[in-house]
Amino acid sequence: MGVMIEGVWHAEEPASGSADDGKYRRSVSAFRNWVTPDGAPGGEGCAGGFAAEAGRYHLYVALNCPWAHRTMIVRVLKGLEDVVSLDAVLPRRSAEGWIFAAPPEANSDSLLGSHALHKIYAAADTAFSGRVTVPVLWDKKRRTIVSNESSEIIRMLNSAFDDVGANGADLYPTELRGDIDRVNERVYRSVNNGVYRAGFARSQEAYEEAFDELFEALDMLEARLATRRYLCGDMPSEADWRLFPTLMRFDVAYFGAFKCNLRRIQDYPNLWGYVRELYQMQGIAATCDLDVYKQGYYSISELRNPLGIVPKGPAVDFSTPHGRRNVNDGIGQSAAVS
């Protein structure tokens, strides 16, 4: 996957010194500043000076990446398309990691003209060491990366830009934050990251542990959605939009490429109706591309797909009637999150 060491890109990663138990461990995001309405520091250890301004910030995403997808969704839901600009890298990584097409083609870097995402990391920090990941929130004024942590970027997009062009939708309402946080924690470990823990496992034991946790969590979510239309509250919240990208990719990518093959999302009546309803909400379908997901997840991998053959199927139609309008808003009646 490649890594940067002191500002220089290395296609081959150095050997890890961690214990080899076969378990996949996601790297910690390196840039953790916050955009706030007035530019005040957004939290402990955060630098100030990142004030919300129309046209100041730029998102770099990969259309096949679920972590980047959540930022694309919140950008649309908050009506920020003309406030925060966006570029997408190509879905297949190369020896230089995430790369762009040459301008003026689609998937080019319209802002800095870079050919690879690692150049943008180097522009932000000439001594940067670590993984080069998407999404990236870039500050055009200070010419640096604000954040590459998707969970924090979506919170910024949700709350910081209300006075500079965003609509009033609130995906993280105060009264639901405790419930949203509990759902997020379980969904992150067992579903969002769970598919990667299964797909990148290096031992049978690690794979089976992740596999079992994943399908236990999907069973829990299926039960929860039997009595409530959305995960938390009576409107889609951050919790729903953090789960949605994984569900969108599941049947066309994770089921086969990551061996998450006990059941498809289409085999869960409530989850299947739920993901179709979210997909059919205004602006969401335009953020989705099943063919791109397959190109990304079935790209050449020495361990998982050495020939890089991309499957033609399966056929998945998210546009059929979802049947969720009569589901009760059963607050407190659904499966507990543990």
Short mmCIF file of C-alpha atoms in Angstrom, two decimals:
data_model
loop_
_atom_site.label_atom_id
_atom_site.label_comp_id
_atom_site.label_asym_id
_atom_site.label_seq_id
_atom_site.Cartn_x
_atom_site.Cartn_y
_atom_site.Cartn_z
CA MET A 1 0.00 0.00 0.00
CA GLY A 2 3.00 2.30 0.42
CA VAL A 3 3.95 4.77 3.10
CA MET A 4 5.65 8.14 3.51
CA ILE A 5 8.79 8.41 5.62
CA GLU A 6 10.04 11.91 6.44
CA GLY A 7 8.23 13.40 3.47
CA VAL A 8 9.39 10.81 0.91
CA TRP A 9 7.06 8.25 -0.66
CA HIS A 10 8.07 4.58 -0.40
CA ALA A 11 6.11 2.05 -2.45
CA GLU A 12 7.29 -0.77 -0.20
CA GLU A 13 6.45 -0.52 3.48
CA PRO A 14 9.13 -1.32 6.06
CA ALA A 15 8.62 -4.42 8.16
CA SER A 16 6.38 -3.82 11.15
CA GLY A 17 7.69 -4.37 14.64
CA SER A 18 4.27 -5.32 16.01
CA ALA A 19 3.38 -8.83 17.14
CA ASP A 20 2.21 -10.94 14.20
CA ASP A 21 -1.14 -12.25 15.45
CA GLY A 22 -2.69 -11.97 12.00
CA LYS A 23 -5.08 -9.19 13.00
CA TYR A 24 -5.61 -6.12 10.82
CA ARG A 25 -4.99 -2.81 12.61
CA ARG A 26 -6.12 0.46 11.09
CA SER A 27 -3.61 3.29 11.30
CA VAL A 28 -4.44 6.40 13.33
CA SER A 29 -5.19 9.55 11.36
CA ALA A 30 -2.32 12.04 11.52
CA PHE A 31 -4.04 15.39 10.88
CA ARG A 32 -6.66 16.18 13.53
CA ASN A 33 -7.45 19.91 13.43
CA TRP A 34 -10.99 21.27 13.23
CA VAL A 35 -12.86 23.83 11.18
CA THR A 36 -15.06 25.86 13.55
CA PRO A 37 -17.48 28.73 12.88
CA ASP A 38 -15.08 31.37 14.24
CA GLY A 39 -11.71 29.64 13.88
CA ALA A 40 -11.34 28.82 17.57
CA PRO A 41 -9.52 25.56 18.35
CA GLY A 42 -11.91 22.65 17.95
CA GLY A 43 -10.59 20.52 20.78
CA GLU A 44 -7.64 19.68 23.00
CA GLY A 45 -4.42 19.72 21.00
CA CYS A 46 -6.05 21.31 17.94
CA ALA A 47 -4.61 24.42 16.33
CA GLY A 48 -6.90 27.39 15.84
CA GLY A 49 -7.29 29.52 12.77
CA PHE A 50 -9.48 27.21 10.67
CA ALA A 51 -12.59 29.37 10.38
CA ALA A 52 -15.54 28.27 8.28
CA GLU A 53 -15.54 30.25 5.03
CA ALA A 54 -17.25 29.57 1.72
CA GLY A 55 -14.72 28.43 -0.88
CA ARG A 56 -11.82 28.03 1.54
CA TYR A 57 -11.80 24.24 1.95
CA HIS A 58 -11.41 21.34 -0.47
CA LEU A 59 -12.16 17.64 -0.06
CA TYR A 60 -10.02 14.93 -1.60
CA VAL A 61 -11.86 11.61 -1.80
CA ALA A 62 -11.81 8.20 -3.47
CA LEU A 63 -15.22 7.16 -4.75
CA ASN A 64 -14.63 3.54 -3.76
CA CYS A 65 -13.54 4.38 -0.19
CA PRO A 66 -16.34 4.10 2.40
CA TRP A 67 -14.58 6.49 4.80
CA ALA A 68 -14.44 9.15 2.09
CA HIS A 69 -18.00 8.35 1.01
CA ARG A 70 -19.40 9.47 4.36
CA THR A 71 -17.85 12.93 3.85
CA MET A 72 -19.32 13.14 0.34
CA ILE A 73 -22.75 12.29 1.75
CA VAL A 74 -22.67 14.92 4.50
CA ARG A 75 -21.43 17.51 2.01
CA VAL A 76 -24.56 16.81 -0.07
CA LEU A 77 -26.98 16.59 2.85
CA LYS A 78 -25.77 19.95 4.20
CA GLY A 79 -25.94 21.61 0.77
CA LEU A 80 -22.22 22.36 0.74
CA GLU A 81 -21.44 21.54 -2.89
CA ASP A 82 -20.75 25.22 -3.68
CA VAL A 83 -19.05 25.88 -0.33
CA VAL A 84 -16.54 23.00 -0.10
CA SER A 85 -15.00 21.94 -3.44
CA LEU A 86 -14.06 18.33 -4.18
CA ASP A 87 -11.72 16.15 -6.25
CA ALA A 88 -11.58 12.36 -6.48
CA VAL A 89 -8.52 10.19 -7.02
CA LEU A 90 -8.63 7.20 -9.36
CA PRO A 91 -10.19 4.08 -7.77
CA ARG A 92 -7.19 1.80 -8.33
CA ARG A 93 -4.04 2.53 -6.38
CA SER A 94 -0.67 2.35 -8.11
CA ALA A 95 2.93 2.10 -6.96
CA GLU A 96 2.48 5.73 -5.90
CA GLY A 97 -0.64 4.98 -3.88
CA TRP A 98 -3.73 7.06 -4.62
CA ILE A 99 -3.17 8.91 -7.90
CA PHE A 100 -4.98 11.46 -10.06
CA ALA A 101 -5.63 11.49 -13.79
CA ALA A 102 -3.93 14.19 -15.85
CA PRO A 103 -5.83 17.52 -16.06
CA PRO A 104 -8.35 18.36 -17.37
CA GLU A 105 -9.72 14.81 -17.18
CA ALA A 106 -12.14 13.69 -14.49
CA ASN A 107 -10.32 12.42 -11.42
CA SER A 108 -7.61 15.07 -11.76
CA ASP A 109 -6.41 17.40 -9.01
CA SER A 110 -8.10 20.65 -10.01
CA LEU A 111 -6.65 22.52 -7.03
CA LEU A 112 -2.91 21.81 -6.86
CA GLY A 113 -2.33 19.85 -10.06
CA SER A 114 -0.72 16.96 -8.18
CA HIS A 115 -0.35 13.57 -9.83
CA ALA A 116 -0.49 11.66 -6.54
CA LEU A 117 -2.10 12.20 -3.16
CA HIS A 118 1.22 11.78 -1.37
CA LYS A 119 2.32 15.06 -2.95
CA ILE A 120 -0.52 16.80 -1.13
CA TYR A 121 0.58 15.27 2.16
CA ALA A 122 4.13 16.46 1.48
CA ALA A 123 2.85 19.94 0.67
CA ALA A 124 1.19 20.04 4.09
CA ASP A 125 4.19 18.63 5.97
CA THR A 126 7.56 18.15 4.28
CA ALA A 127 8.59 15.73 7.05
CA PHE A 128 5.36 13.72 7.18
CA SER A 129 5.67 10.03 8.03
CA GLY A 130 2.69 7.71 7.83
CA ARG A 131 0.02 6.34 5.54
CA VAL A 132 -1.52 8.47 2.81
CA THR A 133 -5.27 8.06 3.13
CA VAL A 134 -8.55 9.59 2.03
CA PRO A 135 -10.54 11.62 2.82
CA VAL A 136 -8.44 14.76 3.15
CA LEU A 137 -9.85 18.17 4.06
CA TRP A 138 -7.48 20.80 2.64
CA ASP A 139 -7.29 24.48 3.61
CA LYS A 140 -6.66 26.58 0.50
CA LYS A 141 -5.77 29.68 2.53
CA ARG A 142 -3.14 28.09 4.79
CA ARG A 143 -2.16 25.47 2.19
CA THR A 144 -2.28 22.59 4.60
CA ILE A 145 -4.33 19.58 5.60
CA VAL A 146 -6.91 20.30 8.27
CA SER A 147 -7.90 16.69 8.85
CA ASN A 148 -7.73 13.22 7.35
CA GLU A 149 -10.08 11.68 9.92
CA SER A 150 -13.46 11.02 8.33
CA SER A 151 -15.45 10.84 11.56
CA GLU A 152 -14.28 14.34 12.49
CA ILE A 153 -14.63 15.81 9.00
CA ILE A 154 -18.31 14.87 8.91
CA ARG A 155 -18.84 16.59 12.27
CA MET A 156 -17.20 19.75 10.91
CA LEU A 157 -19.34 19.69 7.78
CA ASN A 158 -22.42 19.14 9.93
CA SER A 159 -21.90 22.02 12.35
CA ALA A 160 -19.26 24.54 11.28
CA PHE A 161 -20.67 25.93 8.03
CA ASP A 162 -24.25 26.82 8.99
CA ASP A 163 -23.55 30.56 8.75
CA VAL A 164 -21.71 30.41 5.42
CA GLY A 165 -24.08 28.51 3.17
CA ALA A 166 -24.97 25.18 4.77
CA ASN A 167 -28.59 24.30 5.41
CA GLY A 168 -29.97 23.78 8.91
CA ALA A 169 -30.03 19.98 8.91
CA ASP A 170 -28.44 18.50 12.04
CA LEU A 171 -27.15 14.95 11.76
CA TYR A 172 -25.83 14.89 15.33
CA PRO A 173 -28.59 16.46 17.47
CA THR A 174 -27.78 17.03 21.13
CA GLU A 175 -30.60 14.87 22.47
CA LEU A 176 -29.51 11.84 20.43
CA ARG A 177 -25.74 12.05 20.83
CA GLY A 178 -25.49 9.36 23.49
CA ASP A 179 -27.46 6.88 21.39
CA ILE A 180 -25.62 7.84 18.19
CA ASP A 181 -22.24 7.41 19.88
CA ARG A 182 -23.16 3.95 21.18
CA VAL A 183 -24.35 2.81 17.76
CA ASN A 184 -21.29 4.32 16.06
CA GLU A 185 -18.90 2.50 18.37
CA ARG A 186 -20.40 -0.93 17.67
CA VAL A 187 -20.86 -0.29 13.95
CA TYR A 188 -17.30 1.02 13.55
CA ARG A 189 -15.58 -1.93 15.19
CA SER A 190 -17.75 -4.75 13.91
CA VAL A 191 -19.09 -3.50 10.56
CA ASN A 192 -17.25 -0.49 9.07
CA ASN A 193 -13.85 -1.77 10.15
CA GLY A 194 -15.06 -5.33 10.63
CA VAL A 195 -15.12 -6.05 6.90
CA TYR A 196 -11.50 -4.88 6.67
CA ARG A 197 -10.51 -6.95 9.69
CA ALA A 198 -11.89 -9.98 7.85
CA GLY A 199 -10.53 -9.07 4.43
CA PHE A 200 -7.01 -8.21 5.60
CA ALA A 201 -6.68 -10.92 8.26
CA ARG A 202 -3.42 -12.85 8.05
CA SER A 203 -4.54 -15.87 10.06
CA GLN A 204 -7.60 -18.12 10.10
CA GLU A 205 -8.26 -17.24 13.74
CA ALA A 206 -8.20 -13.49 13.09
CA TYR A 207 -10.46 -13.89 10.05
CA GLU A 208 -13.04 -15.97 11.89
CA GLU A 209 -13.08 -13.59 14.85
CA ALA A 210 -13.79 -10.61 12.59
CA PHE A 211 -16.27 -12.62 10.49
CA ASP A 212 -18.29 -13.70 13.53
CA GLU A 213 -18.34 -10.19 15.01
CA LEU A 214 -19.47 -8.75 11.69
CA PHE A 215 -22.47 -11.02 11.27
CA GLU A 216 -23.45 -10.76 14.94
CA ALA A 217 -23.54 -6.99 14.46
CA LEU A 218 -25.56 -7.26 11.24
CA ASP A 219 -28.05 -9.49 13.07
CA MET A 220 -28.31 -6.86 15.81
CA LEU A 221 -28.90 -4.09 13.27
CA GLU A 222 -31.50 -6.19 11.46
CA ALA A 223 -33.40 -6.61 14.74
CA ARG A 224 -33.06 -2.92 15.62
CA LEU A 225 -34.45 -1.86 12.25
CA ALA A 226 -37.47 -4.15 12.61
CA THR A 227 -39.14 -1.68 14.98
CA ARG A 228 -37.61 1.64 13.99
CA ARG A 229 -37.14 3.26 10.62
CA TYR A 230 -33.67 4.66 11.36
CA LEU A 231 -30.95 3.74 13.83
CA CYS A 232 -31.42 6.70 16.18
CA GLY A 233 -34.44 8.99 16.25
CA ASP A 234 -37.14 9.54 13.66
CA MET A 235 -34.88 11.03 10.96
CA PRO A 236 -31.62 9.77 9.42
CA SER A 237 -28.69 10.76 11.63
CA GLU A 238 -24.92 10.52 11.53
CA ALA A 239 -25.25 6.90 12.67
CA ASP A 240 -27.19 5.97 9.54
CA TRP A 241 -24.79 7.72 7.20
CA ARG A 242 -21.77 6.06 8.81
CA LEU A 243 -23.33 2.62 8.29
CA PHE A 244 -24.67 3.27 4.78
CA PRO A 245 -21.36 3.23 2.81
CA THR A 246 -20.49 -0.23 4.14
CA LEU A 247 -23.93 -1.61 3.29
CA MET A 248 -23.71 -0.12 -0.22
CA ARG A 249 -20.45 -1.97 -0.90
CA PHE A 250 -21.26 -5.19 0.88
CA ASP A 251 -22.86 -7.39 -1.78
CA VAL A 252 -20.68 -6.20 -4.68
CA ALA A 253 -17.35 -6.12 -2.84
CA TYR A 254 -17.03 -7.34 0.74
CA PHE A 255 -19.07 -10.53 0.22
CA GLY A 256 -16.57 -11.81 -2.35
CA ALA A 257 -13.35 -9.82 -2.13
CA PHE A 258 -13.19 -9.86 1.68
CA LYS A 259 -14.79 -13.30 2.20
CA CYS A 260 -17.69 -11.84 4.21
CA ASN A 261 -19.96 -14.43 2.69
CA LEU A 262 -22.33 -15.82 5.32
CA ARG A 263 -25.20 -13.67 4.05
CA ARG A 264 -25.71 -10.77 1.64
CA ILE A 265 -27.38 -7.53 2.72
CA GLN A 266 -30.16 -8.55 0.32
CA ASP A 267 -30.79 -11.52 2.63
CA TYR A 268 -31.70 -9.22 5.54
CA PRO A 269 -35.22 -7.85 4.88
CA ASN A 270 -34.90 -4.82 7.17
CA LEU A 271 -31.33 -3.87 6.27
CA TRP A 272 -32.09 -4.31 2.58
CA GLY A 273 -35.13 -2.02 2.70
CA TYR A 274 -33.24 0.44 4.90
CA VAL A 275 -30.23 0.81 2.60
CA ARG A 276 -32.53 1.27 -0.39
CA GLU A 277 -34.44 4.02 1.39
CA LEU A 278 -31.23 5.91 2.22
CA TYR A 279 -29.96 5.46 -1.34
CA GLN A 280 -33.18 6.94 -2.72
CA MET A 281 -32.96 10.12 -0.63
CA GLN A 282 -32.23 13.29 -2.59
CA GLY A 283 -28.65 13.56 -3.83
CA ILE A 284 -27.40 10.27 -2.37
CA ALA A 285 -27.46 8.08 -5.49
CA ALA A 286 -25.10 10.53 -7.21
CA THR A 287 -22.46 9.75 -4.55
CA CYS A 288 -22.62 5.99 -5.29
CA ASP A 289 -21.06 3.91 -8.08
CA LEU A 290 -21.13 0.11 -7.85
CA ASP A 291 -18.78 -0.35 -10.81
CA VAL A 292 -16.17 1.87 -9.17
CA TYR A 293 -16.49 -0.12 -5.94
CA LYS A 294 -15.71 -3.33 -7.81
CA GLN A 295 -12.78 -1.72 -9.64
CA GLY A 296 -11.31 -0.64 -6.32
CA TYR A 297 -11.86 -3.74 -4.23
CA TYR A 298 -10.95 -6.17 -7.00
CA SER A 299 -7.82 -4.31 -8.07
CA ILE A 300 -4.60 -6.30 -8.24
CA SER A 301 -3.58 -7.66 -4.85
CA GLU A 302 -0.88 -10.27 -4.37
CA LEU A 303 -2.85 -11.84 -1.54
CA ARG A 304 -6.50 -11.40 -2.58
CA ASN A 305 -6.66 -10.95 -6.37
CA PRO A 306 -3.26 -11.38 -8.09
CA LEU A 307 -4.68 -11.13 -11.64
CA GLY A 308 -6.91 -8.14 -10.93
CA ILE A 309 -9.98 -9.72 -12.55
CA VAL A 310 -13.11 -7.70 -11.76
CA PRO A 311 -16.37 -9.68 -11.52
CA LYS A 312 -19.28 -8.72 -13.78
CA GLY A 313 -21.89 -9.38 -11.09
CA PRO A 314 -23.77 -9.37 -8.89
CA ALA A 315 -26.86 -7.49 -10.05
CA VAL A 316 -27.99 -5.21 -7.22
CA ASP A 317 -30.83 -2.71 -7.71
CA PHE A 318 -31.14 -0.03 -5.03
CA SER A 319 -33.94 1.78 -6.87
CA THR A 320 -36.76 -0.68 -6.14
CA PRO A 321 -39.45 0.34 -3.59
CA HIS A 322 -38.01 0.11 -0.08
CA GLY A 323 -41.22 -0.49 1.90
CA ARG A 324 -39.97 1.33 4.99
CA ARG A 325 -42.64 4.03 5.34
CA ASN A 326 -44.81 1.99 7.70
CA VAL A 327 -42.03 0.93 10.06
CA ASN A 328 -42.76 2.14 13.60
CA ASP A 329 -40.54 4.75 15.18
CA GLY A 330 -40.05 2.31 18.02
CA ILE A 331 -37.71 4.32 20.20
CA GLY A 332 -36.60 2.10 23.06
CA GLN A 333 -38.26 -1.01 21.61
CA SER A 334 -35.49 -2.29 19.38
CA ALA A 335 -32.45 -4.43 19.95
CA ALA A 336 -29.93 -3.08 22.40
CA VAL A 337 -26.48 -2.06 21.22
CA SER A 338 -23.71 -3.71 23.19
#
